[in-house]
N, CA, C and O atoms as a MOPAC input file, in Angstrom:
PM7 MOZYME 1SCF
protein

 N    -57.10700 1    51.98400 1   -26.84200 1
 C    -56.94300 1    53.40700 1   -27.02800 1
 C    -58.28400 1    53.99000 1   -27.46400 1
 O    -59.01100 1    53.37100 1   -28.24000 1
 N    -58.60600 1    55.17500 1   -26.96600 1
 C    -59.86900 1    55.85100 1   -27.28300 1
 C    -59.62300 1    56.97500 1   -28.28200 1
 O    -58.57600 1    57.62300 1   -28.26400 1
 N    -60.59100 1    57.19100 1   -29.14200 1
 C    -60.57600 1    58.34100 1   -30.05100 1
 C    -61.56100 1    59.36700 1   -29.52700 1
 O    -62.64000 1    59.01800 1   -29.04800 1
 N    -61.18300 1    60.64800 1   -29.62000 1
 C    -62.08500 1    61.71700 1   -29.21100 1
 C    -62.20000 1    62.72300 1   -30.35200 1
 O    -61.33300 1    62.79900 1   -31.22300 1
 N    -63.27100 1    63.48100 1   -30.32900 1
 C    -63.47000 1    64.54500 1   -31.30300 1
 C    -63.50700 1    65.85600 1   -30.54200 1
 O    -64.22200 1    65.99400 1   -29.54900 1
 N    -62.73700 1    66.80900 1   -31.01600 1
 C    -62.67500 1    68.12300 1   -30.38400 1
 C    -63.02400 1    69.16100 1   -31.43200 1
 O    -62.49900 1    69.12300 1   -32.54500 1
 N    -63.89800 1    70.07900 1   -31.09100 1
 C    -64.25700 1    71.16200 1   -32.00900 1
 C    -63.54600 1    72.44000 1   -31.58500 1
 O    -63.64000 1    72.86900 1   -30.43500 1
 N    -62.83800 1    73.03600 1   -32.52900 1
 C    -62.14300 1    74.30400 1   -32.26500 1
 C    -62.35300 1    75.22200 1   -33.46700 1
 O    -62.70200 1    74.76600 1   -34.55500 1
 N    -62.14000 1    76.49700 1   -33.26000 1
 C    -62.30600 1    77.44500 1   -34.35300 1
 C    -61.15100 1    77.31200 1   -35.35500 1
 O    -60.10200 1    76.75000 1   -35.03900 1
 N    -61.35800 1    77.82600 1   -36.54000 1
 C    -60.38700 1    77.68100 1   -37.63400 1
 C    -59.02100 1    78.27800 1   -37.30100 1
 O    -57.98800 1    77.68700 1   -37.61500 1
 N    -59.01900 1    79.44100 1   -36.67000 1
 C    -57.74600 1    80.10300 1   -36.36100 1
 C    -56.92400 1    79.29200 1   -35.35000 1
 O    -55.70700 1    79.16500 1   -35.48600 1
 N    -57.59200 1    78.75700 1   -34.35900 1
 C    -56.89000 1    77.92500 1   -33.37200 1
 C    -56.30800 1    76.69200 1   -34.04900 1
 O    -55.17000 1    76.30700 1   -33.78000 1
 N    -57.08900 1    76.07600 1   -34.92500 1
 C    -56.59600 1    74.88900 1   -35.63400 1
 C    -55.40000 1    75.24300 1   -36.52300 1
 O    -54.42000 1    74.50000 1   -36.57300 1
 N    -55.48200 1    76.36200 1   -37.21400 1
 C    -54.37100 1    76.79600 1   -38.06700 1
 C    -53.09800 1    76.98300 1   -37.25500 1
 O    -52.02300 1    76.53100 1   -37.64900 1
 N    -53.23300 1    77.65300 1   -36.11800 1
 C    -52.06200 1    77.90300 1   -35.27100 1
 C    -51.52600 1    76.60300 1   -34.68000 1
 O    -50.31400 1    76.43800 1   -34.54300 1
 N    -52.42400 1    75.67800 1   -34.32800 1
 C    -51.99300 1    74.37400 1   -33.80600 1
 C    -51.23500 1    73.59300 1   -34.87100 1
 O    -50.24000 1    72.93500 1   -34.56300 1
 N    -51.69600 1    73.65600 1   -36.12700 1
 C    -50.99000 1    72.97100 1   -37.21700 1
 C    -49.59300 1    73.54800 1   -37.41200 1
 O    -48.63900 1    72.80700 1   -37.64700 1
 N    -49.47200 1    74.86700 1   -37.31400 1
 C    -48.15500 1    75.50800 1   -37.43900 1
 C    -47.24000 1    75.03700 1   -36.31100 1
 O    -46.08900 1    74.66600 1   -36.54200 1
 N    -47.76500 1    75.05800 1   -35.09700 1
 C    -46.98600 1    74.62100 1   -33.92600 1
 C    -46.55500 1    73.16400 1   -34.08900 1
 O    -45.40600 1    72.82100 1   -33.81300 1
 N    -47.45900 1    72.32200 1   -34.52700 1
 C    -47.14000 1    70.90500 1   -34.73700 1
 C    -46.05400 1    70.75400 1   -35.79700 1
 O    -45.12600 1    69.96400 1   -35.62400 1
 N    -46.16100 1    71.49700 1   -36.87700 1
 C    -45.15100 1    71.42700 1   -37.94300 1
 C    -43.78700 1    71.87000 1   -37.42700 1
 O    -42.76800 1    71.27000 1   -37.77000 1
 N    -43.76300 1    72.90900 1   -36.61000 1
 C    -42.49000 1    73.37800 1   -36.03200 1
 C    -41.84900 1    72.28500 1   -35.18100 1
 O    -40.62400 1    72.19300 1   -35.10500 1
 N    -42.67000 1    71.46400 1   -34.54600 1
 C    -42.16000 1    70.39300 1   -33.67900 1
 C    -42.08500 1    69.04900 1   -34.40500 1
 O    -41.81500 1    68.01100 1   -33.80100 1
 N    -42.33000 1    69.09900 1   -35.71100 1
 C    -42.29400 1    67.89400 1   -36.55200 1
 C    -43.18400 1    66.77800 1   -35.99300 1
 O    -42.77100 1    65.62600 1   -35.86300 1
 N    -44.41100 1    67.16300 1   -35.67300 1
 C    -45.38900 1    66.22000 1   -35.15500 1
 C    -46.75900 1    66.57700 1   -35.71700 1
 O    -46.86300 1    67.41400 1   -36.61300 1
 N    -47.78900 1    65.96100 1   -35.20700 1
 C    -49.15400 1    66.24300 1   -35.66800 1
 C    -49.94000 1    66.96400 1   -34.58500 1
 O    -49.54300 1    66.99100 1   -33.42000 1
 N    -51.06000 1    67.54800 1   -34.99000 1
 C    -51.95400 1    68.18300 1   -34.01800 1
 C    -52.46000 1    67.12700 1   -33.04000 1
 O    -52.55500 1    67.38300 1   -31.84000 1
 N    -52.78300 1    65.95000 1   -33.55000 1
 C    -53.24700 1    64.86600 1   -32.67000 1
 C    -52.19800 1    64.52800 1   -31.61700 1
 O    -52.53100 1    64.31000 1   -30.45200 1
 N    -50.93200 1    64.48500 1   -32.02400 1
 C    -49.86300 1    64.16900 1   -31.06800 1
 C    -49.72500 1    65.26900 1   -30.01700 1
 O    -49.47900 1    64.98800 1   -28.84400 1
 N    -49.88400 1    66.52200 1   -30.44500 1
 C    -49.83200 1    67.62900 1   -29.47600 1
 C    -50.96300 1    67.52300 1   -28.45800 1
 O    -50.74900 1    67.69100 1   -27.25700 1
 N    -52.17200 1    67.24100 1   -28.95200 1
 C    -53.32700 1    67.11100 1   -28.05900 1
 C    -53.13600 1    65.92000 1   -27.12500 1
 O    -53.42000 1    66.01500 1   -25.93100 1
 N    -52.65700 1    64.80200 1   -27.66100 1
 C    -52.40500 1    63.60300 1   -26.84800 1
 C    -51.40800 1    63.92100 1   -25.73400 1
 O    -51.63100 1    63.57600 1   -24.57400 1
 N    -50.30000 1    64.58500 1   -26.10300 1
 C    -49.27600 1    64.94000 1   -25.10600 1
 C    -49.87400 1    65.83000 1   -24.01700 1
 O    -49.62800 1    65.61900 1   -22.83000 1
 N    -50.66300 1    66.82700 1   -24.43000 1
 C    -51.29800 1    67.72700 1   -23.47400 1
 C    -52.21100 1    66.97200 1   -22.51000 1
 O    -52.15000 1    67.17200 1   -21.29700 1
 N    -53.05700 1    66.10200 1   -23.06400 1
 C    -54.00500 1    65.36000 1   -22.22000 1
 C    -53.30200 1    64.39000 1   -21.28000 1
 O    -53.72900 1    64.21300 1   -20.14000 1
 N    -52.23600 1    63.76500 1   -21.74300 1
 C    -51.47100 1    62.86700 1   -20.86600 1
 C    -50.88300 1    63.65400 1   -19.70200 1
 O    -50.92500 1    63.19900 1   -18.55900 1
 N    -50.33100 1    64.84200 1   -19.98900 1
 C    -49.75900 1    65.67800 1   -18.92400 1
 C    -50.83000 1    66.13400 1   -17.93900 1
 O    -50.60000 1    66.13700 1   -16.73000 1
 N    -51.98700 1    66.51700 1   -18.44400 1
 C    -53.08800 1    66.94400 1   -17.57600 1
 C    -53.53300 1    65.79000 1   -16.68000 1
 O    -53.76000 1    65.97600 1   -15.48400 1
 N    -53.65600 1    64.60600 1   -17.26300 1
 C    -54.12000 1    63.44200 1   -16.50600 1
 C    -53.11300 1    63.01300 1   -15.45000 1
 O    -53.49600 1    62.43000 1   -14.43500 1
 N    -51.84300 1    63.28800 1   -15.66800 1
 C    -50.81300 1    62.88300 1   -14.71200 1
 C    -50.66800 1    63.86500 1   -13.56500 1
 O    -50.15900 1    63.50500 1   -12.50300 1
 N    -51.10700 1    65.10000 1   -13.76300 1
 C    -50.99600 1    66.10300 1   -12.71400 1
 C    -51.83100 1    65.70800 1   -11.51200 1
 O    -52.90500 1    65.12100 1   -11.64200 1
 N    -51.32200 1    66.03700 1   -10.36100 1
 C    -52.00600 1    65.77500 1    -9.10500 1
 C    -53.13600 1    66.79100 1    -8.94300 1
 O    -52.92200 1    67.98700 1    -9.14300 1
 N    -54.32200 1    66.33600 1    -8.58900 1
 C    -55.41700 1    67.27300 1    -8.34100 1
 C    -55.13200 1    68.03100 1    -7.04300 1
 O    -54.30100 1    67.61500 1    -6.23600 1
 N    -55.82600 1    69.13600 1    -6.86000 1
 C    -55.64700 1    69.92700 1    -5.63500 1
 C    -55.99400 1    69.08800 1    -4.40900 1
 O    -55.30100 1    69.15900 1    -3.39400 1
 N    -57.05900 1    68.29700 1    -4.49500 1
 C    -57.43400 1    67.42300 1    -3.39000 1
 C    -56.32200 1    66.42000 1    -3.09000 1
 O    -55.95700 1    66.22000 1    -1.93100 1
 N    -55.78400 1    65.78900 1    -4.14100 1
 C    -54.71300 1    64.80600 1    -3.95000 1
 C    -53.46800 1    65.45600 1    -3.36100 1
 O    -52.80000 1    64.87000 1    -2.50900 1
 N    -53.15300 1    66.68300 1    -3.81900 1
 C    -51.99100 1    67.40200 1    -3.29100 1
 C    -52.16700 1    67.70000 1    -1.79800 1
 O    -51.24800 1    67.50000 1    -1.00400 1
 N    -53.36100 1    68.18100 1    -1.42900 1
 C    -53.61400 1    68.49500 1    -0.02700 1
 C    -53.61900 1    67.23500 1     0.83900 1
 O    -53.12400 1    67.25000 1     1.96600 1
 N    -54.17400 1    66.15700 1     0.31700 1
 C    -54.20200 1    64.88900 1     1.05500 1
 C    -52.77600 1    64.38600 1     1.28800 1
 O    -52.44900 1    63.92600 1     2.38200 1
 N    -51.92800 1    64.47500 1     0.25700 1
 C    -50.53300 1    64.05500 1     0.38900 1
 C    -49.80800 1    64.94200 1     1.39700 1
 O    -49.03700 1    64.45000 1     2.22100 1
 N    -50.05700 1    66.26100 1     1.32900 1
 C    -49.40200 1    67.20300 1     2.25300 1
 C    -49.83000 1    66.93000 1     3.69600 1
 O    -49.00900 1    66.98800 1     4.61100 1
 N    -51.10800 1    66.63500 1     3.89600 1
 C    -51.58900 1    66.31100 1     5.24200 1
 C    -50.87500 1    65.07300 1     5.77900 1
 O    -50.44300 1    65.05400 1     6.93200 1
 N    -50.75200 1    64.05500 1     4.95800 1
 C    -50.07600 1    62.81800 1     5.38500 1
 C    -48.62000 1    63.09500 1     5.73800 1
 O    -48.09900 1    62.54300 1     6.70700 1
 N    -47.95600 1    63.95500 1     4.95100 1
 C    -46.56400 1    64.30500 1     5.24800 1
 C    -46.45600 1    65.01400 1     6.59100 1
 O    -45.56800 1    64.70700 1     7.38600 1
 N    -47.35200 1    65.95800 1     6.84600 1
 C    -47.32600 1    66.70100 1     8.10900 1
 C    -47.65800 1    65.80400 1     9.30000 1
 O    -47.02200 1    65.90600 1    10.35000 1
 N    -48.63800 1    64.93800 1     9.14500 1
 C    -48.99100 1    64.01600 1    10.23100 1
 C    -47.83000 1    63.07500 1    10.55700 1
 O    -47.62800 1    62.71700 1    11.71700 1
 N    -47.07600 1    62.67900 1     9.54600 1
 C    -45.94400 1    61.78100 1     9.76200 1
 C    -44.84600 1    62.45200 1    10.58500 1
 O    -44.05800 1    61.77000 1    11.24000 1
 N    -44.79000 1    63.78300 1    10.55500 1
 C    -43.76800 1    64.52700 1    11.30700 1
 C    -44.11900 1    64.67100 1    12.78400 1
 O    -43.24200 1    64.94000 1    13.60600 1
 N    -45.39300 1    64.49500 1    13.12700 1
 C    -45.83100 1    64.65000 1    14.52400 1
 C    -45.47200 1    63.38700 1    15.28600 1
 O    -45.95400 1    62.30100 1    14.96500 1
 N    -44.64100 1    63.53100 1    16.27500 1
 C    -44.18700 1    62.39200 1    17.07300 1
 C    -44.44300 1    62.65000 1    18.55800 1
 O    -44.25800 1    63.76500 1    19.04400 1
 N    -44.85300 1    61.65100 1    19.24100 1
 C    -44.95100 1    61.70600 1    20.69600 1
 C    -46.01200 1    62.64600 1    21.24300 1
 O    -45.87500 1    63.10700 1    22.37600 1
 N    -47.04200 1    62.94400 1    20.50500 1
 C    -48.10400 1    63.80700 1    21.02400 1
 C    -49.13500 1    62.96200 1    21.75000 1
 O    -49.61300 1    61.94500 1    21.24800 1
 N    -49.46200 1    63.42500 1    22.96300 1
 C    -50.53300 1    62.77600 1    23.72900 1
 C    -51.38800 1    63.87200 1    24.32900 1
 O    -50.86500 1    64.85800 1    24.84800 1
 N    -52.68600 1    63.71000 1    24.26300 1
 C    -53.59600 1    64.71100 1    24.82900 1
 C    -53.37100 1    64.84200 1    26.33400 1
 O    -53.59600 1    65.91300 1    26.89800 1
 N    -52.93400 1    63.77900 1    26.98500 1
 C    -52.68900 1    63.80200 1    28.43100 1
 C    -51.52100 1    64.71200 1    28.79000 1
 O    -51.37200 1    65.10300 1    29.94700 1
 N    -50.68500 1    65.05300 1    27.79800 1
 C    -49.52700 1    65.91000 1    28.05700 1
 C    -49.88300 1    67.39300 1    28.01300 1
 O    -48.99300 1    68.23400 1    28.14000 1
 N    -51.14700 1    67.73600 1    27.83700 1
 C    -51.54300 1    69.13900 1    27.75600 1
 C    -51.21700 1    69.85800 1    29.05900 1
 O    -51.14900 1    69.24200 1    30.12200 1
 N    -51.02100 1    71.14800 1    28.96100 1
 C    -50.75700 1    71.98700 1    30.11900 1
 C    -52.04300 1    72.09000 1    30.93600 1
 O    -53.11100 1    72.32400 1    30.37000 1
 N    -51.96000 1    71.92100 1    32.25700 1
 C    -53.15600 1    72.06100 1    33.09200 1
 C    -53.78500 1    73.44900 1    32.92200 1
 O    -53.08500 1    74.43100 1    32.67900 1
 N    -55.08400 1    73.51400 1    33.04900 1
 C    -55.82900 1    74.75300 1    32.82000 1
 C    -55.32200 1    75.89900 1    33.69200 1
 O    -55.17800 1    77.01900 1    33.20200 1
 N    -55.05100 1    75.65000 1    34.95500 1
 C    -54.60000 1    76.73500 1    35.82200 1
 C    -53.24500 1    77.27400 1    35.36700 1
 O    -53.00800 1    78.47700 1    35.47800 1
 N    -52.35800 1    76.43500 1    34.86600 1
 C    -51.06600 1    76.92500 1    34.34800 1
 C    -51.25200 1    77.67900 1    33.04900 1
 O    -50.53700 1    78.64200 1    32.77300 1
 N    -52.19700 1    77.24800 1    32.26500 1
 C    -52.45100 1    77.87700 1    30.96900 1
 C    -52.87000 1    79.32200 1    31.13900 1
 O    -52.46300 1    80.18500 1    30.36200 1
 N    -53.69100 1    79.59300 1    32.16000 1
 C    -54.22100 1    80.92200 1    32.34700 1
 C    -53.48300 1    81.74500 1    33.39300 1
 O    -53.90800 1    82.85100 1    33.72500 1
 N    -52.37800 1    81.21300 1    33.91400 1
 C    -51.57200 1    81.96100 1    34.87200 1
 C    -50.82000 1    83.01900 1    34.08000 1
 O    -50.12900 1    82.70200 1    33.11200 1
 N    -50.95400 1    84.29400 1    34.49500 1
 C    -50.33600 1    85.37000 1    33.72200 1
 C    -49.44000 1    86.22000 1    34.61200 1
 O    -49.78100 1    86.56700 1    35.74300 1
 N    -48.31000 1    86.53000 1    34.06500 1
 C    -47.40800 1    87.49700 1    34.68300 1
 C    -47.00000 1    87.22000 1    36.10300 1
 O    -46.79400 1    88.16100 1    36.87000 1
 N    -46.87700 1    85.98700 1    36.48200 1
 C    -46.47400 1    85.68800 1    37.86900 1
 C    -44.98500 1    85.63400 1    37.98900 1
 O    -44.46200 1    85.39600 1    39.07700 1

């Protein structure tokens, strides 16, 4: 386990102590809980990477050879 030092202003510390007392815990426990939750959250990159994998998994049976021929693609109003 690692120990860290955090510097905060007096008013923030006072309010954190009150909050901790209301929850029958310590300021250290509140900070620990917060940091654990932050560390467990998925980063935006990880979220997008997971979403891309989900979308790619849904694509079935695509082949570039199945593309519409160019002349059909540009045929209009016939």
